[in-house]
Tab-separated table of C-alpha atoms in Angstrom:
chain	number	residue	atom	x	y	z
X	5	MET	CA	0.531	20.248	22.978
X	6	GLY	CA	2.546	23.214	21.799
X	7	ARG	CA	3.500	26.050	24.161
X	8	GLN	CA	1.069	28.987	24.133
X	9	ARG	CA	2.436	32.266	22.750
X	10	PRO	CA	3.461	34.670	25.568
X	11	ASP	CA	2.080	37.725	23.712
X	12	THR	CA	-0.046	38.684	20.747
X	13	PRO	CA	1.382	38.339	17.222
X	14	THR	CA	2.585	41.442	15.393
X	15	LEU	CA	2.019	42.753	11.896
X	16	GLU	CA	5.655	41.877	11.091
X	17	GLU	CA	5.114	38.240	12.106
X	18	VAL	CA	2.065	38.010	9.851
X	19	ALA	CA	4.123	39.451	6.984
X	20	ALA	CA	6.920	36.950	7.609
X	21	ARG	CA	4.502	34.014	7.749
X	22	ALA	CA	2.849	35.075	4.478
X	23	GLY	CA	6.146	35.947	2.774
X	24	VAL	CA	5.082	39.500	1.959
X	25	GLY	CA	5.930	43.013	3.108
X	26	ARG	CA	4.392	44.769	6.097
X	27	GLY	CA	2.586	47.251	3.821
X	28	THR	CA	0.877	44.426	1.943
X	29	VAL	CA	-0.491	43.006	5.199
X	30	SER	CA	-1.786	46.447	6.148
X	31	ARG	CA	-3.551	46.817	2.797
X	32	VAL	CA	-5.222	43.422	3.203
X	33	ILE	CA	-6.386	44.243	6.753
X	34	ASN	CA	-7.853	47.551	5.570
X	35	ASN	CA	-9.414	45.894	2.511
X	36	ALA	CA	-7.527	48.232	0.186
X	37	ALA	CA	-7.304	47.741	-3.565
X	38	GLY	CA	-4.151	46.752	-5.444
X	39	VAL	CA	-3.492	43.362	-3.813
X	40	LYS	CA	-3.525	40.161	-5.881
X	41	GLU	CA	-6.199	37.713	-4.804
X	42	SER	CA	-3.621	34.954	-4.290
X	43	THR	CA	-1.563	37.272	-2.049
X	44	ARG	CA	-4.669	38.337	-0.152
X	45	ARG	CA	-5.460	34.670	0.578
X	46	LEU	CA	-1.911	34.049	1.841
X	47	VAL	CA	-2.140	37.004	4.237
X	48	GLN	CA	-5.587	35.993	5.461
X	49	GLN	CA	-4.337	32.459	6.083
X	50	ALA	CA	-1.359	33.795	8.065
X	51	ILE	CA	-3.676	36.021	10.131
X	52	ALA	CA	-5.872	33.019	10.939
X	53	GLU	CA	-2.957	30.747	11.815
X	54	LEU	CA	-1.325	33.297	14.124
X	55	GLY	CA	-4.563	34.616	15.622
X	56	TYR	CA	-3.573	38.166	14.759
X	57	VAL	CA	-5.962	40.959	15.875
X	58	PRO	CA	-5.637	44.296	13.991
X	59	ASN	CA	-4.824	47.415	15.997
X	60	LEU	CA	-8.104	49.320	15.937
X	61	ALA	CA	-6.540	52.591	17.049
X	62	ALA	CA	-4.108	52.490	14.152
X	63	ARG	CA	-6.937	51.746	11.752
X	64	SER	CA	-8.852	54.721	13.149
X	65	LEU	CA	-5.874	57.004	12.579
X	66	ALA	CA	-5.725	55.743	9.030
X	67	GLY	CA	-9.326	56.861	8.507
X	68	ARG	CA	-10.841	53.384	8.748
X	69	ARG	CA	-14.070	52.480	10.509
X	70	ALA	CA	-14.709	50.160	13.437
X	71	ASP	CA	-18.253	49.521	12.134
X	72	ALA	CA	-19.527	49.690	15.707
X	73	VAL	CA	-21.599	52.128	17.747
X	74	ALA	CA	-21.645	52.337	21.543
X	75	LEU	CA	-24.913	52.712	23.430
X	76	VAL	CA	-23.949	54.242	26.765
X	77	MET	CA	-26.361	53.928	29.670
X	78	THR	CA	-25.530	56.442	32.384
X	79	GLU	CA	-28.295	55.696	34.916
X	80	PRO	CA	-26.645	55.154	38.349
X	81	ASP	CA	-29.704	53.434	39.851
X	82	TRP	CA	-29.660	49.738	38.966
X	83	ARG	CA	-33.445	49.487	39.465
X	84	GLN	CA	-33.977	51.620	36.386
X	85	PHE	CA	-32.597	48.920	34.102
X	86	ALA	CA	-35.620	46.758	34.916
X	87	GLU	CA	-37.966	49.432	33.559
X	88	PRO	CA	-39.546	48.835	30.104
X	89	PHE	CA	-38.161	52.072	28.685
X	90	PHE	CA	-34.598	50.726	28.642
X	91	SER	CA	-35.425	47.412	26.984
X	92	GLU	CA	-37.672	49.072	24.398
X	93	ILE	CA	-35.009	51.590	23.401
X	94	VAL	CA	-32.253	48.959	23.225
X	95	ARG	CA	-34.485	46.789	21.019
X	96	THR	CA	-35.403	49.682	18.736
X	97	LEU	CA	-31.811	50.882	18.334
X	98	GLY	CA	-30.576	47.338	17.757
X	99	ASP	CA	-33.171	46.708	15.051
X	100	THR	CA	-32.375	50.012	13.330
X	101	LEU	CA	-28.608	49.496	13.425
X	102	THR	CA	-28.978	45.986	11.991
X	103	GLU	CA	-30.170	47.598	8.773
X	104	THR	CA	-26.981	49.717	8.615
X	105	GLY	CA	-24.451	46.935	9.182
X	106	LEU	CA	-23.184	48.630	12.371
X	107	GLN	CA	-22.641	46.590	15.524
X	108	LEU	CA	-24.293	47.857	18.732
X	109	LEU	CA	-22.095	47.732	21.838
X	110	LEU	CA	-23.885	48.259	25.158
X	111	THR	CA	-21.877	49.771	28.024
X	112	LEU	CA	-22.616	51.212	31.466
X	113	VAL	CA	-20.932	54.467	32.471
X	114	ARG	CA	-21.934	55.677	35.943
X	115	SER	CA	-18.831	57.078	37.657
X	116	ASP	CA	-15.816	59.298	36.964
X	117	THR	CA	-13.613	56.217	36.605
X	118	GLU	CA	-15.983	54.598	34.132
X	119	ARG	CA	-16.274	57.845	32.147
X	120	SER	CA	-12.509	58.137	31.795
X	121	ARG	CA	-12.168	54.482	30.876
X	122	PHE	CA	-14.920	54.674	28.252
X	123	LEU	CA	-13.517	57.886	26.774
X	124	GLU	CA	-10.118	56.246	26.357
X	125	TYR	CA	-11.770	53.197	24.795
X	126	ALA	CA	-13.828	55.257	22.343
X	127	ARG	CA	-10.929	57.518	21.364
X	128	GLY	CA	-8.915	54.392	20.571
X	129	GLY	CA	-10.994	53.828	17.438
X	130	ARG	CA	-13.089	50.985	18.795
X	131	VAL	CA	-16.386	52.715	17.971
X	132	ASP	CA	-17.418	55.129	15.222
X	133	GLY	CA	-20.011	56.955	17.290
X	134	VAL	CA	-21.807	57.077	20.626
X	135	LEU	CA	-25.482	57.030	21.601
X	136	VAL	CA	-26.178	58.165	25.179
X	137	MET	CA	-29.377	57.561	27.127
X	138	SER	CA	-30.699	58.450	30.591
X	139	VAL	CA	-28.712	61.670	30.892
X	140	HIS	CA	-29.058	63.641	34.138
X	141	ALA	CA	-28.560	67.393	34.428
X	142	ASP	CA	-25.009	67.284	35.786
X	143	ASP	CA	-23.657	64.509	33.545
X	144	PRO	CA	-20.317	65.651	32.013
X	145	LEU	CA	-19.971	62.715	29.600
X	146	PRO	CA	-21.634	64.379	26.557
X	147	ASP	CA	-19.260	67.346	26.826
X	148	MET	CA	-16.267	65.022	27.203
X	149	LEU	CA	-17.300	63.167	24.035
X	150	ALA	CA	-17.761	66.450	22.158
X	151	GLU	CA	-14.324	67.677	23.212
X	152	ALA	CA	-12.875	64.392	21.943
X	153	ARG	CA	-14.635	65.024	18.587
X	154	LEU	CA	-16.558	61.751	18.823
X	155	PRO	CA	-19.903	61.735	16.944
X	156	THR	CA	-22.526	61.678	19.702
X	157	VAL	CA	-26.336	61.726	19.905
X	158	LEU	CA	-28.302	61.900	23.152
X	159	LEU	CA	-31.671	60.362	23.904
X	160	GLY	CA	-33.270	63.326	25.638
X	161	ARG	CA	-31.279	66.306	26.864
X	162	ARG	CA	-29.774	67.696	30.043
X	163	SER	CA	-31.448	71.115	29.805
X	164	GLY	CA	-33.245	73.470	27.456
X	165	ASP	CA	-29.836	74.815	26.407
X	166	GLU	CA	-28.414	71.450	25.311
X	167	SER	CA	-25.847	71.864	22.538
X	168	ILE	CA	-25.021	68.207	21.813
X	169	SER	CA	-27.156	66.518	19.136
X	170	TYR	CA	-30.250	64.908	20.639
X	171	VAL	CA	-33.596	63.296	19.863
X	172	ASP	CA	-36.404	63.900	22.337
X	173	ALA	CA	-40.159	63.594	22.664
X	174	ASP	CA	-42.436	66.577	23.259
X	175	ASN	CA	-42.714	65.962	26.988
X	176	VAL	CA	-44.324	69.333	27.737
X	177	GLY	CA	-47.011	68.908	25.104
X	178	GLY	CA	-47.675	65.303	26.066
X	179	ALA	CA	-48.207	66.116	29.732
X	180	ARG	CA	-50.332	69.147	28.852
X	181	SER	CA	-52.646	67.044	26.670
X	182	ALA	CA	-53.027	64.449	29.446
X	183	VAL	CA	-54.013	66.984	32.103
X	184	THR	CA	-56.315	68.749	29.645
X	185	ARG	CA	-58.207	65.456	29.243
X	186	LEU	CA	-58.566	65.169	33.005
X	187	VAL	CA	-59.907	68.723	33.153
X	188	GLU	CA	-62.364	68.004	30.324
X	189	GLN	CA	-63.655	65.035	32.329
X	190	GLY	CA	-64.515	67.375	35.179
X	191	ARG	CA	-61.548	66.561	37.438
X	192	ARG	CA	-60.618	69.473	39.667
X	193	ALA	CA	-58.123	68.156	42.242
X	194	ILE	CA	-55.422	66.905	39.874
X	195	ALA	CA	-52.093	65.671	41.224
X	196	THR	CA	-48.922	64.508	39.507
X	197	ILE	CA	-46.170	62.026	40.310
X	198	THR	CA	-43.013	63.232	38.573
X	199	GLY	CA	-39.857	61.489	37.481
X	200	PRO	CA	-36.509	62.411	39.098
X	201	LEU	CA	-36.343	66.187	38.765
X	202	ASP	CA	-32.637	66.246	37.915
X	203	MET	CA	-33.735	64.878	34.525
X	204	TYR	CA	-35.003	67.380	31.970
X	205	ALA	CA	-37.724	65.016	30.712
X	206	ALA	CA	-39.250	64.943	34.204
X	207	GLN	CA	-39.014	68.729	34.473
X	208	CYS	CA	-40.792	69.115	31.117
X	209	ARG	CA	-43.623	66.765	32.092
X	210	LEU	CA	-44.096	68.749	35.298
X	211	ARG	CA	-44.156	71.973	33.268
X	212	GLY	CA	-46.823	70.573	30.944
X	213	TYR	CA	-48.923	69.597	33.971
X	214	GLN	CA	-48.638	73.107	35.403
X	215	GLU	CA	-49.395	74.771	32.054
X	216	ALA	CA	-52.597	72.741	31.650
X	217	LEU	CA	-53.780	73.698	35.147
X	218	ASP	CA	-53.055	77.372	34.405
X	219	LEU	CA	-54.981	77.221	31.122
X	220	ALA	CA	-57.959	75.674	32.941
X	221	GLY	CA	-57.826	78.264	35.709
X	222	LEU	CA	-57.302	75.566	38.344
X	223	PRO	CA	-55.200	76.335	41.401
X	224	GLY	CA	-51.806	74.681	41.459
X	225	SER	CA	-50.196	73.508	44.680
X	226	ALA	CA	-46.785	72.104	45.523
X	227	SER	CA	-48.542	69.636	47.809
X	228	LEU	CA	-50.246	68.094	44.761
X	229	VAL	CA	-46.813	67.235	43.330
X	230	ALA	CA	-44.847	64.191	44.516
X	231	GLU	CA	-41.449	63.262	43.098
X	232	GLY	CA	-40.881	59.692	41.950
X	233	ASP	CA	-38.157	57.962	39.943
X	234	PHE	CA	-40.150	56.330	37.105
X	235	THR	CA	-40.452	53.039	39.056
X	236	GLU	CA	-43.617	51.227	40.180
X	237	GLU	CA	-42.505	51.333	43.802
X	238	SER	CA	-42.112	55.115	43.727
X	239	GLY	CA	-45.567	55.448	42.172
X	240	ARG	CA	-47.141	53.415	44.953
X	241	HIS	CA	-45.416	55.392	47.716
X	242	ALA	CA	-46.047	58.777	46.077
X	243	MET	CA	-49.750	58.051	45.530
X	244	ALA	CA	-50.209	57.047	49.169
X	245	GLU	CA	-48.448	60.253	50.233
X	246	LEU	CA	-50.626	62.398	47.959
X	247	LEU	CA	-53.832	60.806	49.270
X	248	SER	CA	-52.776	61.470	52.858
X	249	ARG	CA	-52.296	65.158	52.024
X	250	HIS	CA	-55.279	65.550	49.695
X	251	PRO	CA	-57.999	62.908	50.130
X	252	GLU	CA	-60.085	64.851	47.594
X	253	ILE	CA	-57.737	64.034	44.662
X	254	ASP	CA	-59.781	62.963	41.629
X	255	GLY	CA	-57.126	62.914	38.881
X	256	VAL	CA	-53.463	61.917	38.586
X	257	LEU	CA	-50.809	62.269	35.901
X	258	ALA	CA	-47.921	59.840	36.437
X	259	ALA	CA	-44.601	60.472	34.693
X	260	SER	CA	-44.353	56.889	33.385
X	261	ASP	CA	-46.570	53.853	32.888
X	262	THR	CA	-44.741	51.911	35.592
X	263	THR	CA	-45.236	54.811	38.012
X	264	ALA	CA	-48.920	54.834	37.079
X	265	ALA	CA	-49.146	51.083	37.762
X	266	GLY	CA	-47.828	51.723	41.260
X	267	ALA	CA	-50.375	54.520	41.721
X	268	LEU	CA	-53.183	52.155	40.719
X	269	THR	CA	-52.054	49.706	43.403
X	270	ALA	CA	-52.085	52.439	46.072
X	271	LEU	CA	-55.517	53.688	44.991
X	272	ARG	CA	-56.938	50.163	45.140
X	273	ALA	CA	-55.483	49.697	48.633
X	274	ALA	CA	-57.127	52.967	49.701
X	275	GLY	CA	-60.512	51.833	48.387
X	276	ARG	CA	-60.584	54.314	45.488
X	277	ARG	CA	-62.155	53.214	42.216
X	278	VAL	CA	-60.464	54.028	38.903
X	279	PRO	CA	-61.729	55.951	37.001
X	280	GLU	CA	-64.966	56.552	38.965
X	281	ASP	CA	-63.235	58.167	41.972
X	282	VAL	CA	-59.792	58.957	40.579
X	283	ALA	CA	-58.754	59.069	36.901
X	284	VAL	CA	-55.148	58.051	36.165
X	285	ILE	CA	-52.986	58.784	33.121
X	286	GLY	CA	-49.471	57.437	32.506
X	287	PHE	CA	-46.701	58.314	30.084
X	288	ASP	CA	-44.861	56.123	27.497
X	289	ASP	CA	-47.476	53.589	26.242
X	290	PHE	CA	-45.548	50.428	26.966
X	291	PRO	CA	-47.291	47.028	26.659
X	292	LEU	CA	-47.753	47.276	30.428
X	293	ALA	CA	-50.344	50.019	29.859
X	294	ARG	CA	-52.698	47.513	28.208
X	295	ARG	CA	-52.327	44.981	31.035
X	296	THR	CA	-53.107	47.149	34.063
X	297	ASP	CA	-56.503	47.003	35.760
X	298	PRO	CA	-58.100	49.042	34.324
X	299	PRO	CA	-56.103	49.467	31.086
X	300	LEU	CA	-54.140	52.698	31.245
X	301	THR	CA	-54.809	55.912	29.376
X	302	THR	CA	-51.312	57.178	28.580
X	303	VAL	CA	-49.133	59.487	26.495
X	304	ARG	CA	-47.405	57.538	23.731
X	305	GLN	CA	-43.753	58.287	23.008
X	306	PRO	CA	-42.821	57.362	19.416
X	307	LEU	CA	-39.965	55.043	20.435
X	308	GLU	CA	-39.531	53.541	16.965
X	309	GLU	CA	-39.186	57.010	15.452
X	310	ILE	CA	-36.865	58.091	18.256
X	311	GLY	CA	-34.551	55.137	17.616
X	312	ARG	CA	-34.482	55.687	13.859
X	313	ALA	CA	-33.861	59.410	14.277
X	314	MET	CA	-30.986	58.810	16.699
X	315	VAL	CA	-29.267	56.430	14.290
X	316	ARG	CA	-29.853	58.792	11.355
X	317	LEU	CA	-28.351	61.765	13.192
X	318	LEU	CA	-25.383	59.702	14.334
X	319	GLN	CA	-24.686	58.473	10.812
X	320	GLU	CA	-24.817	62.050	9.541
X	321	GLU	CA	-22.296	63.140	12.161
X	322	MET	CA	-20.070	60.176	11.339
X	323	GLU	CA	-20.097	61.149	7.654
X	324	GLU	CA	-19.724	64.904	8.257
X	325	PRO	CA	-18.057	65.481	11.652
X	326	SER	CA	-17.884	69.239	11.107
X	327	VAL	CA	-21.643	69.805	10.745
X	328	ALA	CA	-23.584	71.705	13.404
X	329	TRP	CA	-25.334	69.831	16.185
X	330	ARG	CA	-28.870	68.729	15.373
X	331	HIS	CA	-31.910	68.758	17.658
X	332	VAL	CA	-35.045	66.714	16.936
X	333	ILE	CA	-38.241	66.802	19.032
X	334	LEU	CA	-40.953	64.299	18.088
X	335	ARG	CA	-44.669	64.548	18.793
X	336	THR	CA	-46.432	62.499	21.435
X	337	GLU	CA	-49.993	61.139	21.281
X	338	LEU	CA	-52.620	60.659	23.974
X	339	VAL	CA	-53.902	57.057	23.900
X	340	VAL	CA	-57.293	56.781	25.622
X	341	ARG	CA	-58.180	53.623	27.534
X	342	GLU	CA	-60.333	52.917	30.586
X	343	SER	CA	-58.344	54.563	33.425
X	344	ALA	CA	-59.270	58.107	32.332
């Protein structure tokens, strides 16, 4: 067997192997016009024989594309990756990007070290744009990407003053419609289990809950609010805590379907019937909502539309980097099933 090369081949070595100039090799790599087909084949053969890998940073500086988009997941809690929301969004974005010819690269960025490393990677021309999901209020990554002039679109937003391009659902309106249904059913002691309140989506769903109570003239109380983290476990614990404080609870809005599933488990353990004693509404409309006992009334987020809108905005920023940031908020829909 021959001795393995101690380092990667250079552009000059490819040129020497093909018997052409360095500029000709560069034009072939960048798929530029003006190269004879026979010469192009010689260069491509030399690249294959030497195992040459083009310098992506140099191609980026030359105005070329990597034909890849990074999906950055910034959630520091590993449990969150088991939640349906993540898999549904990844699937939707992957399907949408397949139609564009862009490759989807999934990466986790959860610390200062990982942020710096990813920023260096992205600035090196390895991706044409960045999609960011699960952003918390104090996450500096979107601003770092903006300062680096990298096309970026967020799923959701860090606050009501978000300047980076984003696509979001109408979380306030969705929560308001859910609580309004509970009120219309005659529920008067309505509680809510929120998501993590350092996330703007969770804050908005809490605001919608409070607005609906105000509109109905029902008294609000901090003791009717329990903070969760979108997981089933947090829903179970929060529901048990709420029942201990307010045994009279007859309606619950949970900030996600998985949280609602946990609440159903706690209500069953406490001997409460759903919906006869306590009506429960979730948020998201994942397949899980149809499998709970009873099937879950929930607020549907238009995940397919969200994915398509994110890709569309990112492509627009990739084509016109100087355009203003864009903000898109999509409508939600209350899906009525047996739990409320």
